[in-house]
Amino acid sequence: MTTKTSTPTSTSADDLARTTRTLRFTALGGFAVLLALLVLTAALVLGDAVSGDGRSGAFTAAAFWTFPIGAGAGLTALAVPRDLMATGPRRALVIAQYALGAVGVLLQLLD
């Protein structure tokens, strides 16, 4: 009789460190994306003020609130140590950072 020995497959510490490092660099790049989208939103607000009635609506205020919330999500994904946050929540925060920037522009376009 021969018995097969199999080694369990698990993620190594090097893979987790590499994934965490990649997510941190992506979160860092998200700050540049948020800044560019903030400038675009401000340009849309100024264009709306000149061509519209000169007043901003509720969507404009909501659009500008998405950027600090997105920056907070990115900062959390960037700064929290690997031992305190798993890869899944860190990935969700990075996705939320980019999504909140896009939602900010979309909200201003709806105004």
PDB file of C-alpha atoms in Angstrom:
ATOM      1  CA  MET A   1       0.000   0.000   0.000  1.00  0.00           C
ATOM      2  CA  THR A   2       1.235   3.354  -0.906  1.00  0.00           C
ATOM      3  CA  THR A   3      -0.053   6.478   0.663  1.00  0.00           C
ATOM      4  CA  LYS A   4      -0.004   9.777  -1.038  1.00  0.00           C
ATOM      5  CA  THR A   5       1.143  12.732   0.865  1.00  0.00           C
ATOM      6  CA  SER A   6      -0.079  16.024  -0.328  1.00  0.00           C
ATOM      7  CA  THR A   7       0.887  19.408   0.836  1.00  0.00           C
ATOM      8  CA  PRO A   8      -1.945  21.796   1.548  1.00  0.00           C
ATOM      9  CA  THR A   9      -2.066  24.812  -0.686  1.00  0.00           C
ATOM     10  CA  SER A  10      -1.889  28.065   1.193  1.00  0.00           C
ATOM     11  CA  THR A  11      -0.909  31.572   0.404  1.00  0.00           C
ATOM     12  CA  SER A  12       2.572  32.346   1.510  1.00  0.00           C
ATOM     13  CA  ALA A  13       3.603  35.431   3.388  1.00  0.00           C
ATOM     14  CA  ASP A  14       5.479  36.682   0.327  1.00  0.00           C
ATOM     15  CA  ASP A  15       2.301  36.616  -1.780  1.00  0.00           C
ATOM     16  CA  LEU A  16       0.365  38.522   0.881  1.00  0.00           C
ATOM     17  CA  ALA A  17       3.117  41.098   1.216  1.00  0.00           C
ATOM     18  CA  ARG A  18       3.253  41.562  -2.551  1.00  0.00           C
ATOM     19  CA  THR A  19      -0.530  41.935  -2.785  1.00  0.00           C
ATOM     20  CA  THR A  20      -0.584  44.418   0.082  1.00  0.00           C
ATOM     21  CA  ARG A  21       2.235  46.426  -1.479  1.00  0.00           C
ATOM     22  CA  THR A  22       0.421  46.495  -4.828  1.00  0.00           C
ATOM     23  CA  LEU A  23      -2.795  47.673  -3.182  1.00  0.00           C
ATOM     24  CA  ARG A  24      -0.907  50.385  -1.318  1.00  0.00           C
ATOM     25  CA  PHE A  25       0.661  51.678  -4.541  1.00  0.00           C
ATOM     26  CA  THR A  26      -2.772  51.610  -6.181  1.00  0.00           C
ATOM     27  CA  ALA A  27      -4.196  53.609  -3.259  1.00  0.00           C
ATOM     28  CA  LEU A  28      -1.333  56.077  -3.583  1.00  0.00           C
ATOM     29  CA  GLY A  29      -2.100  56.514  -7.283  1.00  0.00           C
ATOM     30  CA  GLY A  30      -5.741  57.008  -6.348  1.00  0.00           C
ATOM     31  CA  PHE A  31      -4.852  60.321  -4.711  1.00  0.00           C
ATOM     32  CA  ALA A  32      -3.638  61.647  -8.079  1.00  0.00           C
ATOM     33  CA  VAL A  33      -6.829  60.396  -9.713  1.00  0.00           C
ATOM     34  CA  LEU A  34      -8.942  62.037  -6.991  1.00  0.00           C
ATOM     35  CA  LEU A  35      -7.103  65.317  -7.490  1.00  0.00           C
ATOM     36  CA  ALA A  36      -7.666  65.232 -11.249  1.00  0.00           C
ATOM     37  CA  LEU A  37     -11.345  64.415 -10.792  1.00  0.00           C
ATOM     38  CA  LEU A  38     -11.686  67.181  -8.197  1.00  0.00           C
ATOM     39  CA  VAL A  39     -10.263  69.697 -10.685  1.00  0.00           C
ATOM     40  CA  LEU A  40     -12.675  68.385 -13.333  1.00  0.00           C
ATOM     41  CA  THR A  41     -15.590  68.731 -10.923  1.00  0.00           C
ATOM     42  CA  ALA A  42     -14.568  72.285 -10.035  1.00  0.00           C
ATOM     43  CA  ALA A  43     -14.382  73.146 -13.734  1.00  0.00           C
ATOM     44  CA  LEU A  44     -17.864  71.705 -14.228  1.00  0.00           C
ATOM     45  CA  VAL A  45     -19.162  73.762 -11.283  1.00  0.00           C
ATOM     46  CA  LEU A  46     -17.663  76.949 -12.721  1.00  0.00           C
ATOM     47  CA  GLY A  47     -19.070  76.163 -16.151  1.00  0.00           C
ATOM     48  CA  ASP A  48     -22.487  75.571 -14.635  1.00  0.00           C
ATOM     49  CA  ALA A  49     -22.262  78.844 -12.699  1.00  0.00           C
ATOM     50  CA  VAL A  50     -21.453  80.814 -15.832  1.00  0.00           C
ATOM     51  CA  SER A  51     -23.949  79.187 -18.184  1.00  0.00           C
ATOM     52  CA  GLY A  52     -26.691  78.354 -15.705  1.00  0.00           C
ATOM     53  CA  ASP A  53     -28.556  80.352 -13.128  1.00  0.00           C
ATOM     54  CA  GLY A  54     -25.430  80.962 -11.046  1.00  0.00           C
ATOM     55  CA  ARG A  55     -26.523  78.797  -8.118  1.00  0.00           C
ATOM     56  CA  SER A  56     -25.314  75.388  -7.146  1.00  0.00           C
ATOM     57  CA  GLY A  57     -27.706  72.657  -6.156  1.00  0.00           C
ATOM     58  CA  ALA A  58     -27.625  69.866  -3.622  1.00  0.00           C
ATOM     59  CA  PHE A  59     -25.801  67.562  -6.018  1.00  0.00           C
ATOM     60  CA  THR A  60     -22.864  69.971  -6.114  1.00  0.00           C
ATOM     61  CA  ALA A  61     -22.453  69.813  -2.355  1.00  0.00           C
ATOM     62  CA  ALA A  62     -22.727  66.023  -2.449  1.00  0.00           C
ATOM     63  CA  ALA A  63     -20.184  65.894  -5.276  1.00  0.00           C
ATOM     64  CA  PHE A  64     -17.619  67.807  -3.270  1.00  0.00           C
ATOM     65  CA  TRP A  65     -18.227  65.629  -0.198  1.00  0.00           C
ATOM     66  CA  THR A  66     -17.295  62.459  -2.091  1.00  0.00           C
ATOM     67  CA  PHE A  67     -13.672  63.559  -2.504  1.00  0.00           C
ATOM     68  CA  PRO A  68     -12.673  63.784   1.198  1.00  0.00           C
ATOM     69  CA  ILE A  69     -14.508  60.520   1.864  1.00  0.00           C
ATOM     70  CA  GLY A  70     -12.611  58.898  -1.014  1.00  0.00           C
ATOM     71  CA  ALA A  71      -9.350  60.334   0.294  1.00  0.00           C
ATOM     72  CA  GLY A  72     -10.129  58.905   3.731  1.00  0.00           C
ATOM     73  CA  ALA A  73     -10.745  55.471   2.225  1.00  0.00           C
ATOM     74  CA  GLY A  74      -7.465  55.674   0.326  1.00  0.00           C
ATOM     75  CA  LEU A  75      -5.568  56.871   3.368  1.00  0.00           C
ATOM     76  CA  THR A  76      -6.954  53.995   5.423  1.00  0.00           C
ATOM     77  CA  ALA A  77      -5.960  51.473   2.759  1.00  0.00           C
ATOM     78  CA  LEU A  78      -2.519  53.045   2.561  1.00  0.00           C
ATOM     79  CA  ALA A  79      -1.685  53.498   6.232  1.00  0.00           C
ATOM     80  CA  VAL A  80      -3.172  50.557   8.140  1.00  0.00           C
ATOM     81  CA  PRO A  81      -0.547  47.861   8.788  1.00  0.00           C
ATOM     82  CA  ARG A  82      -0.864  44.481   7.087  1.00  0.00           C
ATOM     83  CA  ASP A  83      -1.340  42.717  10.422  1.00  0.00           C
ATOM     84  CA  LEU A  84      -4.445  44.780  11.237  1.00  0.00           C
ATOM     85  CA  MET A  85      -6.237  44.627   7.858  1.00  0.00           C
ATOM     86  CA  ALA A  86      -6.752  41.689   5.563  1.00  0.00           C
ATOM     87  CA  THR A  87      -6.409  41.916   1.800  1.00  0.00           C
ATOM     88  CA  GLY A  88     -10.161  41.875   1.093  1.00  0.00           C
ATOM     89  CA  PRO A  89     -11.091  44.999   3.076  1.00  0.00           C
ATOM     90  CA  ARG A  90      -8.007  46.819   1.777  1.00  0.00           C
ATOM     91  CA  ARG A  91      -9.026  45.992  -1.806  1.00  0.00           C
ATOM     92  CA  ALA A  92     -12.576  47.199  -1.077  1.00  0.00           C
ATOM     93  CA  LEU A  93     -11.255  50.509   0.258  1.00  0.00           C
ATOM     94  CA  VAL A  94      -9.118  51.066  -2.850  1.00  0.00           C
ATOM     95  CA  ILE A  95     -12.107  50.311  -5.093  1.00  0.00           C
ATOM     96  CA  ALA A  96     -14.230  52.695  -3.016  1.00  0.00           C
ATOM     97  CA  GLN A  97     -11.581  55.404  -3.385  1.00  0.00           C
ATOM     98  CA  TYR A  98     -11.736  55.292  -7.176  1.00  0.00           C
ATOM     99  CA  ALA A  99     -15.517  54.846  -7.249  1.00  0.00           C
ATOM    100  CA  LEU A 100     -16.131  57.853  -5.013  1.00  0.00           C
ATOM    101  CA  GLY A 101     -14.068  60.034  -7.336  1.00  0.00           C
ATOM    102  CA  ALA A 102     -16.146  58.924 -10.310  1.00  0.00           C
ATOM    103  CA  VAL A 103     -19.388  59.404  -8.360  1.00  0.00           C
ATOM    104  CA  GLY A 104     -18.348  62.969  -7.517  1.00  0.00           C
ATOM    105  CA  VAL A 105     -18.049  63.874 -11.190  1.00  0.00           C
ATOM    106  CA  LEU A 106     -21.302  62.079 -11.974  1.00  0.00           C
ATOM    107  CA  LEU A 107     -23.163  63.955  -9.241  1.00  0.00           C
ATOM    108  CA  GLN A 108     -21.941  67.278 -10.584  1.00  0.00           C
ATOM    109  CA  LEU A 109     -23.047  66.332 -14.071  1.00  0.00           C
ATOM    110  CA  LEU A 110     -26.531  65.605 -12.676  1.00  0.00           C
ATOM    111  CA  ASP A 111     -26.751  69.069 -11.118  1.00  0.00           C
TER     112      ASP A 111
END
